[in-house]
mmCIF file with all atom_site columns, C-alpha atoms in Angstrom:
data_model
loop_
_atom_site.group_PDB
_atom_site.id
_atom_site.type_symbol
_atom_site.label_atom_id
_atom_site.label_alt_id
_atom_site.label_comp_id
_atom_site.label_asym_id
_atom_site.label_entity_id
_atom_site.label_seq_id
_atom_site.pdbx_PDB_ins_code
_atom_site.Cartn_x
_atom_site.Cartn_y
_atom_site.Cartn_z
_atom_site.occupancy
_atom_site.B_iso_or_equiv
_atom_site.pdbx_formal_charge
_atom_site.auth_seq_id
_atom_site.auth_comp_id
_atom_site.auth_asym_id
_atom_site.auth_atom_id
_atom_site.pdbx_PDB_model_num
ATOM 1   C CA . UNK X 1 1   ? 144.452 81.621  108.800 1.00 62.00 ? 879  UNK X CA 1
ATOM 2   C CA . UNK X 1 2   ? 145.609 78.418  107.476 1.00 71.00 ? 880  UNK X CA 1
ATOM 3   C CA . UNK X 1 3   ? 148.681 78.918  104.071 1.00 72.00 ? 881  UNK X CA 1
ATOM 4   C CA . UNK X 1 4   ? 146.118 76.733  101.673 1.00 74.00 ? 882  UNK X CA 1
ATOM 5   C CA . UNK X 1 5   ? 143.368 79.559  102.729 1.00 74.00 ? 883  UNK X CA 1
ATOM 6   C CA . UNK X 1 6   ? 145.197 82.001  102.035 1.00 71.00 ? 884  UNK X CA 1
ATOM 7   C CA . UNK X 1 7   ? 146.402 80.359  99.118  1.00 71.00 ? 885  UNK X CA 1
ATOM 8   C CA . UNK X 1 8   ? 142.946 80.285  97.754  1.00 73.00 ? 886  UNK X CA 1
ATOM 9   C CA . UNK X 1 9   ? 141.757 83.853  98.883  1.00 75.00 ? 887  UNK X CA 1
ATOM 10  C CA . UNK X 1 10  ? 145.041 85.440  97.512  1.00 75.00 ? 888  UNK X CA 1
ATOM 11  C CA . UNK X 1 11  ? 146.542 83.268  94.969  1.00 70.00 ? 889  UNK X CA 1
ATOM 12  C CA . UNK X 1 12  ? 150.004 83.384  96.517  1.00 64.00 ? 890  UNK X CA 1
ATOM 13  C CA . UNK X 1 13  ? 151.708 81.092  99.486  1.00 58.00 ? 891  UNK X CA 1
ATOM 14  C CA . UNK X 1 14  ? 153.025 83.275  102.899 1.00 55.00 ? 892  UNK X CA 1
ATOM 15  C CA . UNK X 1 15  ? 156.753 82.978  102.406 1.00 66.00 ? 893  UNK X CA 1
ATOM 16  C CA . UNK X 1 16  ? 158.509 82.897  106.091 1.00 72.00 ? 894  UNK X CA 1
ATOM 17  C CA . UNK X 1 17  ? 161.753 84.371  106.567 1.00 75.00 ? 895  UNK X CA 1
ATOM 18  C CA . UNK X 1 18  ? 164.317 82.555  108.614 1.00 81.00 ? 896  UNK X CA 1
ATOM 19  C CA . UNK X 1 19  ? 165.145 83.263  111.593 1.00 83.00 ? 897  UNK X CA 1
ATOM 20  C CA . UNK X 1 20  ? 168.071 84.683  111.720 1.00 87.00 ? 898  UNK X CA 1
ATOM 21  C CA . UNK X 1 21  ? 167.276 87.381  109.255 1.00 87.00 ? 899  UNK X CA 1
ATOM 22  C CA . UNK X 1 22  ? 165.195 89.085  112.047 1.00 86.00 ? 900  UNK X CA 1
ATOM 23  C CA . UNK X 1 23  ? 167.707 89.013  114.328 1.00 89.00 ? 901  UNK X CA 1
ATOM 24  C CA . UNK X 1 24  ? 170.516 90.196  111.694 1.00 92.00 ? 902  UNK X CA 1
ATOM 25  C CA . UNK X 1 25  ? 167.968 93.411  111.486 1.00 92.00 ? 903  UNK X CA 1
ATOM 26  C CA . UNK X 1 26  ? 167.500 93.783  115.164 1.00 92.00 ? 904  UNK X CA 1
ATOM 27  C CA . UNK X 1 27  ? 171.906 93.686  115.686 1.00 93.00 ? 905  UNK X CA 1
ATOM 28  C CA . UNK X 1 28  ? 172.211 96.300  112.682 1.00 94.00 ? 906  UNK X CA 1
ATOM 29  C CA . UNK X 1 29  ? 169.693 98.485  114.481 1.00 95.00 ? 907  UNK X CA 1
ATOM 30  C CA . UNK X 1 30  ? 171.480 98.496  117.622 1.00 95.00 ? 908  UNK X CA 1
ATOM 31  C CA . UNK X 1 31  ? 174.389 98.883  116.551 1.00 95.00 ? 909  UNK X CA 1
ATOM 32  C CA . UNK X 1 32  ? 173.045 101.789 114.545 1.00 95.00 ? 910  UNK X CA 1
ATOM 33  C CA . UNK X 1 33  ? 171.731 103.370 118.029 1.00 94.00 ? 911  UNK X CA 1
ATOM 34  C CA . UNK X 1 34  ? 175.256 102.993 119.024 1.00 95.00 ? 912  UNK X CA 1
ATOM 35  C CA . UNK X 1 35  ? 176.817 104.887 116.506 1.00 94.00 ? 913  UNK X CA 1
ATOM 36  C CA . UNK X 1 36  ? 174.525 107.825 116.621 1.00 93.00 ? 914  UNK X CA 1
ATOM 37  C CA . UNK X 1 37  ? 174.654 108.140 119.926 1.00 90.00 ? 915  UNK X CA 1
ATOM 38  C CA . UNK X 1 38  ? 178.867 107.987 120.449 1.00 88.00 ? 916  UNK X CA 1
ATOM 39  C CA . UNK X 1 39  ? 178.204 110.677 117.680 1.00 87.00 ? 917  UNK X CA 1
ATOM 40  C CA . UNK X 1 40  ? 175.753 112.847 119.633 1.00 84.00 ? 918  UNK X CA 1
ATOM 41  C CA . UNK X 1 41  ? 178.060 113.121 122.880 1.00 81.00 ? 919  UNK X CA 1
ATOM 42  C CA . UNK X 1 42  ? 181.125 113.926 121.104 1.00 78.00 ? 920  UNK X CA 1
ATOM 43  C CA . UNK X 1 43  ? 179.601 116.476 119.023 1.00 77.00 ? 921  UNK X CA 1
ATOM 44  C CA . UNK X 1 44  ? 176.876 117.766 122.187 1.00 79.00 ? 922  UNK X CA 1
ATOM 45  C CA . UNK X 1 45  ? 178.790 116.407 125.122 1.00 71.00 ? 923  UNK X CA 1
ATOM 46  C CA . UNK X 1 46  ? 180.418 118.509 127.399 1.00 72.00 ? 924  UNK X CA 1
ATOM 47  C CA . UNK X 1 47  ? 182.810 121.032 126.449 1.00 78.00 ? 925  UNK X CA 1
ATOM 48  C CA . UNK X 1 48  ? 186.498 120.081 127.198 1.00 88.00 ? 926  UNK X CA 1
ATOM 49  C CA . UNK X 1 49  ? 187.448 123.526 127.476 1.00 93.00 ? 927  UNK X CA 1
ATOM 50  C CA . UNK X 1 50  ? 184.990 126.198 128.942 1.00 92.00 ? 928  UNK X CA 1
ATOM 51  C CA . UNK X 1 51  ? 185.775 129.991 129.663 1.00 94.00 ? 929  UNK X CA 1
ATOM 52  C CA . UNK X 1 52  ? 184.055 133.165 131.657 1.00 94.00 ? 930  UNK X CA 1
ATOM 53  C CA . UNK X 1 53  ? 184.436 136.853 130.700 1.00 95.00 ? 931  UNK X CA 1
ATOM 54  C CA . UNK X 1 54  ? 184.708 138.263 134.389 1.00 95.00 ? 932  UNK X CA 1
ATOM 55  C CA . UNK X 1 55  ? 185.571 141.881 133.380 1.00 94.00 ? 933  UNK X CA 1
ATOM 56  C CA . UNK X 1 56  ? 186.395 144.023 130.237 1.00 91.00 ? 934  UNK X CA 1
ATOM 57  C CA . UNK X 1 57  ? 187.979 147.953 130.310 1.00 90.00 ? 935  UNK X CA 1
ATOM 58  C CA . UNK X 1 58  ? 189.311 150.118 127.507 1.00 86.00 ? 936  UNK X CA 1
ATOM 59  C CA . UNK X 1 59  ? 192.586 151.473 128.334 1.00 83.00 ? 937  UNK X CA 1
ATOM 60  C CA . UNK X 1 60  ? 192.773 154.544 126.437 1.00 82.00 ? 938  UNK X CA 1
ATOM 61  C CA . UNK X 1 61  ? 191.613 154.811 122.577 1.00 86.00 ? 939  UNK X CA 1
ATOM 62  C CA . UNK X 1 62  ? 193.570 151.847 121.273 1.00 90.00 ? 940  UNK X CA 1
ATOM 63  C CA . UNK X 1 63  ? 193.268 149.471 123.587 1.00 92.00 ? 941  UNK X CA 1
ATOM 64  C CA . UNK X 1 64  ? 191.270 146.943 125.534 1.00 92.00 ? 942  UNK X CA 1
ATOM 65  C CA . UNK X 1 65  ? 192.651 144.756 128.766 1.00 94.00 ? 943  UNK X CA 1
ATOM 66  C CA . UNK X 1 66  ? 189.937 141.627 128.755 1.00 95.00 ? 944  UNK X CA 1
ATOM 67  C CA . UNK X 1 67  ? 189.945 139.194 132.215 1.00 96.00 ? 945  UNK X CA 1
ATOM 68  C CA . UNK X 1 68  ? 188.600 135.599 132.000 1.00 97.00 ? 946  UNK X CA 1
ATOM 69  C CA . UNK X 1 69  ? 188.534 132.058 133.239 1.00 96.00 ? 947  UNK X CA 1
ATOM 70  C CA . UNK X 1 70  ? 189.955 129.104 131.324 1.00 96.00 ? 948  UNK X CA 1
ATOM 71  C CA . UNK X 1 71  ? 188.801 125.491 132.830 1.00 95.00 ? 949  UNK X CA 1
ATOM 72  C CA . UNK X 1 72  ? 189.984 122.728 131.392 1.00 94.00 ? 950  UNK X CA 1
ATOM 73  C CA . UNK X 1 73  ? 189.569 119.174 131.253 1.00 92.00 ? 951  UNK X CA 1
ATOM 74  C CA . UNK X 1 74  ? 193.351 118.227 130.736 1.00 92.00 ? 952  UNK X CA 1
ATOM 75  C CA . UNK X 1 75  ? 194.998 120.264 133.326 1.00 93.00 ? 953  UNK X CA 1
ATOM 76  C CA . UNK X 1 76  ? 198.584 119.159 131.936 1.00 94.00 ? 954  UNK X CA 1
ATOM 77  C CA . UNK X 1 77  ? 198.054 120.777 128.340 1.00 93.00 ? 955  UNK X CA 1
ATOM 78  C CA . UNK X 1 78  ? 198.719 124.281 127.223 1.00 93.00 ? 956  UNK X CA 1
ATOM 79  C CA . UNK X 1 79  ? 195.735 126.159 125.479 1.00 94.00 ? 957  UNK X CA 1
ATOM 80  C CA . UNK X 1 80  ? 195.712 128.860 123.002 1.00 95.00 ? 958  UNK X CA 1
ATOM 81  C CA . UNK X 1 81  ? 192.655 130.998 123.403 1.00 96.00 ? 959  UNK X CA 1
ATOM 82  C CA . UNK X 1 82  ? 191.571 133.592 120.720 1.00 96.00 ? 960  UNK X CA 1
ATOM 83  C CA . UNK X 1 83  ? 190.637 137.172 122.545 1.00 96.00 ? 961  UNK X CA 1
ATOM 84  C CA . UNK X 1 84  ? 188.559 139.978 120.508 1.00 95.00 ? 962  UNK X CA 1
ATOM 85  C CA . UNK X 1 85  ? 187.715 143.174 121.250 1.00 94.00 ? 963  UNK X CA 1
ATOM 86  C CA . UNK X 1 86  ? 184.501 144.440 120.040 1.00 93.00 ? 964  UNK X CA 1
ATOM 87  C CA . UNK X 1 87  ? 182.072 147.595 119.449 1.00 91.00 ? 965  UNK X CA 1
ATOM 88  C CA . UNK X 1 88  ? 178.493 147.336 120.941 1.00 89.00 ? 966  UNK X CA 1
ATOM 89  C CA . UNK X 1 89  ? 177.096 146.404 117.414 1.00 92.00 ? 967  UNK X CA 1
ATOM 90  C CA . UNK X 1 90  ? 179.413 143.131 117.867 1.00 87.00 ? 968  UNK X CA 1
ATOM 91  C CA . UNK X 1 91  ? 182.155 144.383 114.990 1.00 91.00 ? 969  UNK X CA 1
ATOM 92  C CA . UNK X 1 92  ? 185.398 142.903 115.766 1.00 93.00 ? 970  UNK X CA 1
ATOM 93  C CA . UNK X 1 93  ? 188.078 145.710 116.437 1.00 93.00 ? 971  UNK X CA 1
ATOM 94  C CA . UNK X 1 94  ? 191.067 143.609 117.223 1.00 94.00 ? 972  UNK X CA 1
ATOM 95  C CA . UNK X 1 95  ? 191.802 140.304 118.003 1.00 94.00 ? 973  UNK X CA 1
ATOM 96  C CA . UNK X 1 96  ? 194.933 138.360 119.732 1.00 95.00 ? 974  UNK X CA 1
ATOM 97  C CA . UNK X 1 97  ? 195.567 135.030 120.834 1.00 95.00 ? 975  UNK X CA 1
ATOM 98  C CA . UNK X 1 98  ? 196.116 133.826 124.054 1.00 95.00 ? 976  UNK X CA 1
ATOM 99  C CA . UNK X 1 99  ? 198.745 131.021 125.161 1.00 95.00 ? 977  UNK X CA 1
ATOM 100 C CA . UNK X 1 100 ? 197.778 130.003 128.617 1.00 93.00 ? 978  UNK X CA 1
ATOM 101 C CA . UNK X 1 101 ? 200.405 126.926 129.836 1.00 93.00 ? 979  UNK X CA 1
ATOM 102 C CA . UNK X 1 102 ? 199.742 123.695 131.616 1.00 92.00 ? 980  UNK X CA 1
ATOM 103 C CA . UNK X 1 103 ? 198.769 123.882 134.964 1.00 91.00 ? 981  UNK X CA 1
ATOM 104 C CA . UNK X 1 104 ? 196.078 124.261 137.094 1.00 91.00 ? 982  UNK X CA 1
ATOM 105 C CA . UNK X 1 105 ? 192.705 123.425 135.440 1.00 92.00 ? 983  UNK X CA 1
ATOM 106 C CA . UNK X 1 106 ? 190.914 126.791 136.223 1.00 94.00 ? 984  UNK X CA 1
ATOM 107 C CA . UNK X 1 107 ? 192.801 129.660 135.791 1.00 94.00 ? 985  UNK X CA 1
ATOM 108 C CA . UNK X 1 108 ? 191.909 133.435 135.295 1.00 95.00 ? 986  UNK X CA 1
ATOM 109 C CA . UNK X 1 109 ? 194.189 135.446 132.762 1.00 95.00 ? 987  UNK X CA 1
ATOM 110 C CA . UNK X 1 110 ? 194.272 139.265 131.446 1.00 95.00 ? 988  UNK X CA 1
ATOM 111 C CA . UNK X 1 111 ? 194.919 139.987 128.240 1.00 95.00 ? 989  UNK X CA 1
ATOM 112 C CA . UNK X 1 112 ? 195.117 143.417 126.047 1.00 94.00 ? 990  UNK X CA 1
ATOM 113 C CA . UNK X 1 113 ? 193.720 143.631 122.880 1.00 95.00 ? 991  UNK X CA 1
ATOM 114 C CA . UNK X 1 114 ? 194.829 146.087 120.853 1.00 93.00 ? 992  UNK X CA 1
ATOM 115 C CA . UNK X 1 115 ? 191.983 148.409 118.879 1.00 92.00 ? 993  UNK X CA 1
ATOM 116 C CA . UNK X 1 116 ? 192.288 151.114 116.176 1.00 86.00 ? 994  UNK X CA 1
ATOM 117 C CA . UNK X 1 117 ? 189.228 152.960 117.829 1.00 89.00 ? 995  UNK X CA 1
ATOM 118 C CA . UNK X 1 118 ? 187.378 152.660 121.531 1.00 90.00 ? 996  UNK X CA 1
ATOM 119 C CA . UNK X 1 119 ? 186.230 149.473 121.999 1.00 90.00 ? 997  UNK X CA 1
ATOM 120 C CA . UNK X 1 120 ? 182.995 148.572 123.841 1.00 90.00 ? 998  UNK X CA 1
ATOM 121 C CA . UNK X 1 121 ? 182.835 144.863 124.729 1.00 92.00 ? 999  UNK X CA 1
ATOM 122 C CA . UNK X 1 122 ? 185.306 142.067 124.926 1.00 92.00 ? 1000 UNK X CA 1
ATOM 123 C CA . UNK X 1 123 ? 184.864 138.095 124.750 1.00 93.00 ? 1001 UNK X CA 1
ATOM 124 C CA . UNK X 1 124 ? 186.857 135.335 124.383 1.00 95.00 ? 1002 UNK X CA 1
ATOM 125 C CA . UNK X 1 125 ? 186.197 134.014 120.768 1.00 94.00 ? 1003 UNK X CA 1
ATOM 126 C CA . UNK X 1 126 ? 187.298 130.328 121.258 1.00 93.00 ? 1004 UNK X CA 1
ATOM 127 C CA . UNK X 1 127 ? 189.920 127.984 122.807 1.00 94.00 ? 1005 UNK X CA 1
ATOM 128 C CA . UNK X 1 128 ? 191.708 124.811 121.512 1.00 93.00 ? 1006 UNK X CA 1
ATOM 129 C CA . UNK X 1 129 ? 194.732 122.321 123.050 1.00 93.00 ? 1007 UNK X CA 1
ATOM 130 C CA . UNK X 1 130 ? 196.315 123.105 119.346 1.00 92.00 ? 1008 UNK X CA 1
ATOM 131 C CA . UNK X 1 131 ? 198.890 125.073 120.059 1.00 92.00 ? 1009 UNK X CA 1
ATOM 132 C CA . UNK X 1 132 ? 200.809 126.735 117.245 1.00 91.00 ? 1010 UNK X CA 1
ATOM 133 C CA . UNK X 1 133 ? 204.146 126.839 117.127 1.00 88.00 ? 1011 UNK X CA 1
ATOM 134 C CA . UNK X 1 134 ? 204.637 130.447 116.891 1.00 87.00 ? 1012 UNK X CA 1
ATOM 135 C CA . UNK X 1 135 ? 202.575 131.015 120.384 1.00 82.00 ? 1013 UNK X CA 1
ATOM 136 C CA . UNK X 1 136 ? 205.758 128.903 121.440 1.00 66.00 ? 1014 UNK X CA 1
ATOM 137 C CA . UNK X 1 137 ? 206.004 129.300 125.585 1.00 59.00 ? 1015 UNK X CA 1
ATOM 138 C CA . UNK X 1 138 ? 205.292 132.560 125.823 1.00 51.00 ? 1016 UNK X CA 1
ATOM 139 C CA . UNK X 1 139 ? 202.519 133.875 128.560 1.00 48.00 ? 1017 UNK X CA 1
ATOM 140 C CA . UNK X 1 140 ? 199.465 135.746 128.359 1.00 49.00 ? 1018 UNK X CA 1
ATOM 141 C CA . UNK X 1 141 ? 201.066 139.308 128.377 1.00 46.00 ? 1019 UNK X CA 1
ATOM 142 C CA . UNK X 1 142 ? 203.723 138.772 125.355 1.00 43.00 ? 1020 UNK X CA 1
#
């Protein structure tokens, strides 16, 4: 359709963008994509820190020795890992934290928990590199 038709039928000349407008669109989208996908595998991506309850016992009324697997992606950086002890309804009982030094990047560690009644279940709540200061260098059975 010619611009004087069109003129005629709809009482208004076809304005054309330049150029360069579509392709200012078409960088901002991309670089959009970019963004929200560096976003998506930091927040989805792979854990860098992954652990495995392997086995849980109470040890009398008040206490509760938990064994599991810490793999890490930085080998060369302590972890502090937060242990709970639970009852089969999932109410925490007791919790400690866990300072597990540099080394290899698997390792398996037991920890005891201590509980004010019987616990039923243990499982390792979370780990982080952030180390606090009062963990210090001390190992898994301070």
């Amino acid at each position: 359709m010619s611009e004087q038709l069109m003129a005629e039928r709809y009482g208004v000349k076809a304005k054309h963008r330049p150029r360069w407008i579509r392709s200012l669109v078409v960088v901002l989208v991309l670089v959009l994509g970019l963004l929200v996908a560096y976003i998506a595998y930091r927040n989805l991506g792979a854990d860098p820190i992954s652990t495995e309850v392997k086995s849980f016992s109470a040890s009398g009324q008040d206490k509760m020795n938990l064994t599991f697997t810490v793999t890490r992606d930085q080998p060369d950086r302590a972890v502090d890992c937060i242990v709970t002890a639970n009852l089969q309804d999932a109410t925490e009982l007791g919790r400690r934290e866990v300072f597990i030094p540099s080394g290899d990047s698997s390792r398996t560690v037991t920890a005891a928990v201590t509980t004010g009644t019987r616990a039923a279940t243990g499982k390792v709540y979370g780990c982080s590199y952030t180390v606090p200061e009062y963990l210090g260098k001390t190992g898994p059975d301070r």
